[in-house]
Amino acid sequence: MGASDLRSDAKDLPRGPASGQVQGDQRILAGTSGMGLGTNGGFLGMTGQERQWLLRAWLFGVCLISCICLVNILTIQHDSPDLGPIRPVIWEVSSALVTMVIFTIPAAMAVWTSRWRPRWWIAAPAHLAALLAYSALHVAGFLVLREWAHAALLNEAYNYGPLSTEFPYEFRKDFLAYLIASGIFWLALQRGGQTADAMGPARPATFDIQDGARLIRVAVDKIIAVRSAGNYVEFILADERRPLMRSSLTAMQNALAPQGFVRTHKSWLVNKALVTGLRPEGSGDYTIELGALEAPLSRRFPKALAALREPA
């Protein structure tokens, strides 16, 4: 590819696909698939195994809370029979239900701690804030439920007592619950990561190219670059194929940016992982070396230059 080719906007490229006439806009058929367990394409970068283990940890917590709730109900009824059978049920079930819901807080903190591994002087204040939110939501939630249940089932007002004395009592219990829950979720995430590693290397992500009536499924790491070709985009593949697909380059950028593709020119996307060199051309422009292929890097895309200079 000569230097003059780099300066073109690909407007001389063919306007139609090489393998037949496309019926309508086929861009909706494009997408990534085959995301293996070792890839970070899921929620907050979690693998499928990690999400499964996180769900198992939450279900374990629900079972544990249910058992504690039942024991507390029986204990209160035994120690204070004058309260009747309904009041202990209202008190303990309301607390248990709210706890099951706000278990998402220690779960989220466990994901953050496990994934980004923050320094202790960042993690400690964050956990303290999460603990305070956890306890405040717990108390506020069960107060609402208890007041409603007392009015609906017993036709009476619920008297919780002064918050100045009752909240510290609840906070001590919530501190222990938060600590145990965070530990369980963190261990579950570690187990999920080990399970994914034990299953061997992950399959590479794939991308579907609708070239006319033909669908071509290629590994993302085999796509060297994508460039605009009028109403189409041309995929430059490692095996020297160049299929065309009816789509805008912006749509391809949105689809492939999570896979490491960088917009370097109004007509080019390149696979950052396959860049082998950068050659300055003057006036802030560069030529990107992708093995034997060369692509332009315009000075109008400074973020692309910064991204390509980052270590892979």
mmCIF file of C-alpha atoms in Angstrom, residues 11-208:
data_model
loop_
_atom_site.group_PDB
_atom_site.id
_atom_site.type_symbol
_atom_site.label_atom_id
_atom_site.label_comp_id
_atom_site.label_asym_id
_atom_site.label_seq_id
_atom_site.Cartn_x
_atom_site.Cartn_y
_atom_site.Cartn_z
ATOM 1 C CA LYS A 11 -13.861 7.009 -2.020
ATOM 2 C CA ASP A 12 -12.396 5.038 -4.925
ATOM 3 C CA LEU A 13 -13.321 1.743 -3.301
ATOM 4 C CA PRO A 14 -16.177 -0.288 -4.864
ATOM 5 C CA ARG A 15 -19.647 0.786 -3.817
ATOM 6 C CA GLY A 16 -21.238 -2.649 -3.821
ATOM 7 C CA PRO A 17 -20.363 -6.001 -2.227
ATOM 8 C CA ALA A 18 -18.259 -8.484 -4.111
ATOM 9 C CA SER A 19 -20.502 -11.465 -3.370
ATOM 10 C CA GLY A 20 -23.947 -10.374 -4.489
ATOM 11 C CA GLN A 21 -26.440 -7.582 -4.003
ATOM 12 C CA VAL A 22 -27.319 -6.779 -0.388
ATOM 13 C CA GLN A 23 -31.058 -6.689 0.268
ATOM 14 C CA GLY A 24 -31.545 -3.740 2.602
ATOM 15 C CA ASP A 25 -29.330 -2.577 5.439
ATOM 16 C CA GLN A 26 -27.724 -5.654 6.992
ATOM 17 C CA ARG A 27 -25.870 -3.910 9.788
ATOM 18 C CA ILE A 28 -28.229 -5.335 12.420
ATOM 19 C CA LEU A 29 -26.821 -8.794 11.701
ATOM 20 C CA ALA A 30 -23.348 -7.795 12.807
ATOM 21 C CA GLY A 31 -22.201 -8.539 16.275
ATOM 22 C CA THR A 32 -19.748 -10.294 18.468
ATOM 23 C CA SER A 33 -20.338 -13.824 19.617
ATOM 24 C CA GLY A 34 -18.436 -16.697 21.129
ATOM 25 C CA MET A 35 -17.358 -14.754 24.188
ATOM 26 C CA GLY A 36 -15.415 -17.284 26.220
ATOM 27 C CA LEU A 37 -15.338 -17.611 29.967
ATOM 28 C CA GLY A 38 -12.030 -15.841 30.162
ATOM 29 C CA THR A 39 -13.154 -12.689 28.366
ATOM 30 C CA ASN A 40 -14.305 -9.602 30.168
ATOM 31 C CA GLY A 41 -17.348 -8.811 28.043
ATOM 32 C CA GLY A 42 -19.917 -9.271 30.798
ATOM 33 C CA PHE A 43 -21.322 -7.021 33.459
ATOM 34 C CA LEU A 44 -18.488 -5.102 35.230
ATOM 35 C CA GLY A 45 -16.002 -7.284 33.397
ATOM 36 C CA MET A 46 -17.180 -10.490 35.100
ATOM 37 C CA THR A 47 -17.050 -13.839 33.351
ATOM 38 C CA GLY A 48 -20.019 -16.162 33.179
ATOM 39 C CA GLN A 49 -18.512 -18.395 35.854
ATOM 40 C CA GLU A 50 -17.992 -15.452 38.189
ATOM 41 C CA ARG A 51 -21.597 -14.346 37.757
ATOM 42 C CA GLN A 52 -22.789 -17.876 38.517
ATOM 43 C CA TRP A 53 -20.732 -18.075 41.687
ATOM 44 C CA LEU A 54 -21.914 -14.625 42.743
ATOM 45 C CA LEU A 55 -25.521 -15.771 42.347
ATOM 46 C CA ARG A 56 -24.759 -18.919 44.344
ATOM 47 C CA ALA A 57 -23.281 -16.791 47.118
ATOM 48 C CA TRP A 58 -26.401 -14.614 47.187
ATOM 49 C CA LEU A 59 -28.667 -17.677 47.330
ATOM 50 C CA PHE A 60 -26.542 -19.087 50.147
ATOM 51 C CA GLY A 61 -26.977 -15.787 51.987
ATOM 52 C CA VAL A 62 -30.740 -15.936 51.462
ATOM 53 C CA CYS A 63 -30.880 -19.444 52.931
ATOM 54 C CA LEU A 64 -28.725 -18.388 55.881
ATOM 55 C CA ILE A 65 -30.884 -15.327 56.563
ATOM 56 C CA SER A 66 -34.049 -17.437 56.362
ATOM 57 C CA CYS A 67 -32.698 -19.894 58.919
ATOM 58 C CA ILE A 68 -31.662 -17.089 61.292
ATOM 59 C CA CYS A 69 -35.074 -15.459 60.821
ATOM 60 C CA LEU A 70 -36.874 -18.672 61.766
ATOM 61 C CA VAL A 71 -34.688 -19.241 64.831
ATOM 62 C CA ASN A 72 -35.222 -15.639 65.997
ATOM 63 C CA ILE A 73 -39.002 -15.926 65.600
ATOM 64 C CA LEU A 74 -39.137 -19.120 67.660
ATOM 65 C CA THR A 75 -36.829 -17.638 70.297
ATOM 66 C CA ILE A 76 -38.904 -14.461 70.713
ATOM 67 C CA GLN A 77 -42.134 -16.435 70.891
ATOM 68 C CA HIS A 78 -40.618 -18.700 73.544
ATOM 69 C CA ASP A 79 -39.122 -15.884 75.635
ATOM 70 C CA SER A 80 -42.048 -13.431 75.283
ATOM 71 C CA PRO A 81 -45.285 -15.359 74.678
ATOM 72 C CA ASP A 82 -47.343 -12.294 75.608
ATOM 73 C CA LEU A 83 -46.304 -10.646 72.335
ATOM 74 C CA GLY A 84 -48.401 -13.121 70.382
ATOM 75 C CA PRO A 85 -47.393 -15.064 67.268
ATOM 76 C CA ILE A 86 -47.728 -12.260 64.691
ATOM 77 C CA ARG A 87 -45.433 -9.552 66.062
ATOM 78 C CA PRO A 88 -42.210 -11.646 66.062
ATOM 79 C CA VAL A 89 -43.000 -12.759 62.513
ATOM 80 C CA ILE A 90 -43.461 -9.163 61.349
ATOM 81 C CA TRP A 91 -40.255 -7.979 63.007
ATOM 82 C CA GLU A 92 -37.975 -10.743 61.819
ATOM 83 C CA VAL A 93 -39.415 -11.228 58.331
ATOM 84 C CA SER A 94 -39.272 -7.490 57.595
ATOM 85 C CA SER A 95 -35.622 -7.377 58.619
ATOM 86 C CA ALA A 96 -34.807 -10.493 56.587
ATOM 87 C CA LEU A 97 -36.533 -9.277 53.426
ATOM 88 C CA VAL A 98 -34.753 -5.924 53.456
ATOM 89 C CA THR A 99 -31.410 -7.620 54.126
ATOM 90 C CA MET A 100 -31.871 -9.929 51.128
ATOM 91 C CA VAL A 101 -32.451 -6.926 48.890
ATOM 92 C CA ILE A 102 -29.550 -4.792 50.117
ATOM 93 C CA PHE A 103 -27.165 -7.746 49.908
ATOM 94 C CA THR A 104 -26.412 -6.187 46.524
ATOM 95 C CA ILE A 105 -24.252 -3.593 48.322
ATOM 96 C CA PRO A 106 -21.623 -5.990 49.732
ATOM 97 C CA ALA A 107 -21.844 -7.947 46.464
ATOM 98 C CA ALA A 108 -20.993 -4.829 44.447
ATOM 99 C CA MET A 109 -18.174 -3.922 46.830
ATOM 100 C CA ALA A 110 -16.771 -7.444 46.550
ATOM 101 C CA VAL A 111 -16.787 -7.158 42.743
ATOM 102 C CA TRP A 112 -15.047 -3.779 42.942
ATOM 103 C CA THR A 113 -12.434 -5.048 45.414
ATOM 104 C CA SER A 114 -11.800 -8.238 43.450
ATOM 105 C CA ARG A 115 -11.717 -6.632 40.007
ATOM 106 C CA TRP A 116 -9.823 -3.376 40.569
ATOM 107 C CA ARG A 117 -7.932 -4.196 43.784
ATOM 108 C CA PRO A 118 -7.886 -0.624 45.187
ATOM 109 C CA ARG A 119 -5.310 0.524 47.718
ATOM 110 C CA TRP A 120 -6.358 0.190 51.357
ATOM 111 C CA TRP A 121 -6.624 3.950 51.879
ATOM 112 C CA ILE A 122 -9.199 4.020 49.065
ATOM 113 C CA ALA A 123 -10.936 0.753 49.887
ATOM 114 C CA ALA A 124 -11.365 1.434 53.623
ATOM 115 C CA PRO A 125 -13.369 4.704 53.289
ATOM 116 C CA ALA A 126 -15.386 3.174 50.449
ATOM 117 C CA HIS A 127 -16.303 0.148 52.568
ATOM 118 C CA LEU A 128 -17.177 2.400 55.510
ATOM 119 C CA ALA A 129 -19.516 4.446 53.306
ATOM 120 C CA ALA A 130 -21.053 1.252 51.916
ATOM 121 C CA LEU A 131 -21.521 -0.111 55.454
ATOM 122 C CA LEU A 132 -23.279 3.065 56.606
ATOM 123 C CA ALA A 133 -25.547 2.957 53.542
ATOM 124 C CA TYR A 134 -26.199 -0.739 54.154
ATOM 125 C CA SER A 135 -27.217 -0.188 57.770
ATOM 126 C CA ALA A 136 -29.275 2.948 57.056
ATOM 127 C CA LEU A 137 -31.203 1.224 54.268
ATOM 128 C CA HIS A 138 -31.739 -1.839 56.458
ATOM 129 C CA VAL A 139 -33.222 0.153 59.335
ATOM 130 C CA ALA A 140 -35.288 2.467 57.108
ATOM 131 C CA GLY A 141 -36.590 -0.476 55.104
ATOM 132 C CA PHE A 142 -37.750 -2.641 57.976
ATOM 133 C CA LEU A 143 -39.295 0.369 59.761
ATOM 134 C CA VAL A 144 -41.486 1.031 56.726
ATOM 135 C CA LEU A 145 -42.507 -2.630 56.470
ATOM 136 C CA ARG A 146 -43.181 -2.966 60.196
ATOM 137 C CA GLU A 147 -45.274 0.176 60.386
ATOM 138 C CA TRP A 148 -47.342 -0.991 57.409
ATOM 139 C CA ALA A 149 -47.719 -4.555 58.754
ATOM 140 C CA HIS A 150 -48.694 -3.437 62.267
ATOM 141 C CA ALA A 151 -51.350 -1.128 60.868
ATOM 142 C CA ALA A 152 -52.677 -3.676 58.372
ATOM 143 C CA LEU A 153 -52.559 -6.854 60.476
ATOM 144 C CA LEU A 154 -52.818 -5.651 64.067
ATOM 145 C CA ASN A 155 -54.544 -2.281 63.654
ATOM 146 C CA GLU A 156 -51.969 -0.606 65.853
ATOM 147 C CA ALA A 157 -48.972 1.701 65.553
ATOM 148 C CA TYR A 158 -45.463 0.294 65.616
ATOM 149 C CA ASN A 159 -43.138 1.750 68.245
ATOM 150 C CA TYR A 160 -39.488 1.166 67.368
ATOM 151 C CA GLY A 161 -38.019 3.325 70.117
ATOM 152 C CA PRO A 162 -35.516 6.204 69.956
ATOM 153 C CA LEU A 163 -33.080 5.985 67.021
ATOM 154 C CA SER A 164 -30.279 7.321 69.240
ATOM 155 C CA THR A 165 -30.185 3.997 71.102
ATOM 156 C CA GLU A 166 -31.717 1.585 68.621
ATOM 157 C CA PHE A 167 -29.646 2.463 65.549
ATOM 158 C CA PRO A 168 -26.245 1.770 67.222
ATOM 159 C CA TYR A 169 -27.662 -1.608 68.291
ATOM 160 C CA GLU A 170 -28.688 -2.405 64.713
ATOM 161 C CA PHE A 171 -25.439 -1.017 63.328
ATOM 162 C CA ARG A 172 -23.391 -3.513 65.336
ATOM 163 C CA LYS A 173 -25.383 -6.378 63.850
ATOM 164 C CA ASP A 174 -25.246 -4.884 60.364
ATOM 165 C CA PHE A 175 -21.485 -4.470 60.623
ATOM 166 C CA LEU A 176 -21.084 -8.193 61.246
ATOM 167 C CA ALA A 177 -23.559 -9.076 58.481
ATOM 168 C CA TYR A 178 -21.788 -6.788 55.992
ATOM 169 C CA LEU A 179 -18.405 -8.242 56.892
ATOM 170 C CA ILE A 180 -19.586 -11.839 56.471
ATOM 171 C CA ALA A 181 -21.481 -11.086 53.245
ATOM 172 C CA SER A 182 -18.528 -9.255 51.679
ATOM 173 C CA GLY A 183 -16.245 -12.160 52.525
ATOM 174 C CA ILE A 184 -18.644 -14.729 51.063
ATOM 175 C CA PHE A 185 -19.070 -12.756 47.834
ATOM 176 C CA TRP A 186 -15.325 -12.166 47.511
ATOM 177 C CA LEU A 187 -14.556 -15.858 47.971
ATOM 178 C CA ALA A 188 -17.249 -16.730 45.430
ATOM 179 C CA LEU A 189 -15.639 -14.418 42.866
ATOM 180 C CA GLN A 190 -12.237 -15.988 43.483
ATOM 181 C CA ARG A 191 -13.742 -19.430 43.021
ATOM 182 C CA GLY A 192 -15.424 -18.321 39.806
ATOM 183 C CA GLY A 193 -12.141 -17.011 38.453
ATOM 184 C CA GLN A 194 -10.320 -20.234 39.317
ATOM 185 C CA THR A 195 -13.041 -22.310 37.654
ATOM 186 C CA ALA A 196 -12.738 -20.305 34.457
ATOM 187 C CA ASP A 197 -8.956 -20.729 34.441
ATOM 188 C CA ALA A 198 -9.252 -24.469 35.037
ATOM 189 C CA MET A 199 -11.449 -24.844 31.975
ATOM 190 C CA GLY A 200 -8.576 -23.874 29.726
ATOM 191 C CA PRO A 201 -8.013 -20.957 27.383
ATOM 192 C CA ALA A 202 -11.090 -19.028 26.336
ATOM 193 C CA ARG A 203 -12.368 -19.102 22.806
ATOM 194 C CA PRO A 204 -11.706 -15.867 20.960
ATOM 195 C CA ALA A 205 -14.582 -13.494 20.380
ATOM 196 C CA THR A 206 -16.020 -13.657 16.874
ATOM 197 C CA PHE A 207 -17.730 -11.146 14.627
ATOM 198 C CA ASP A 208 -20.371 -11.788 11.975
#
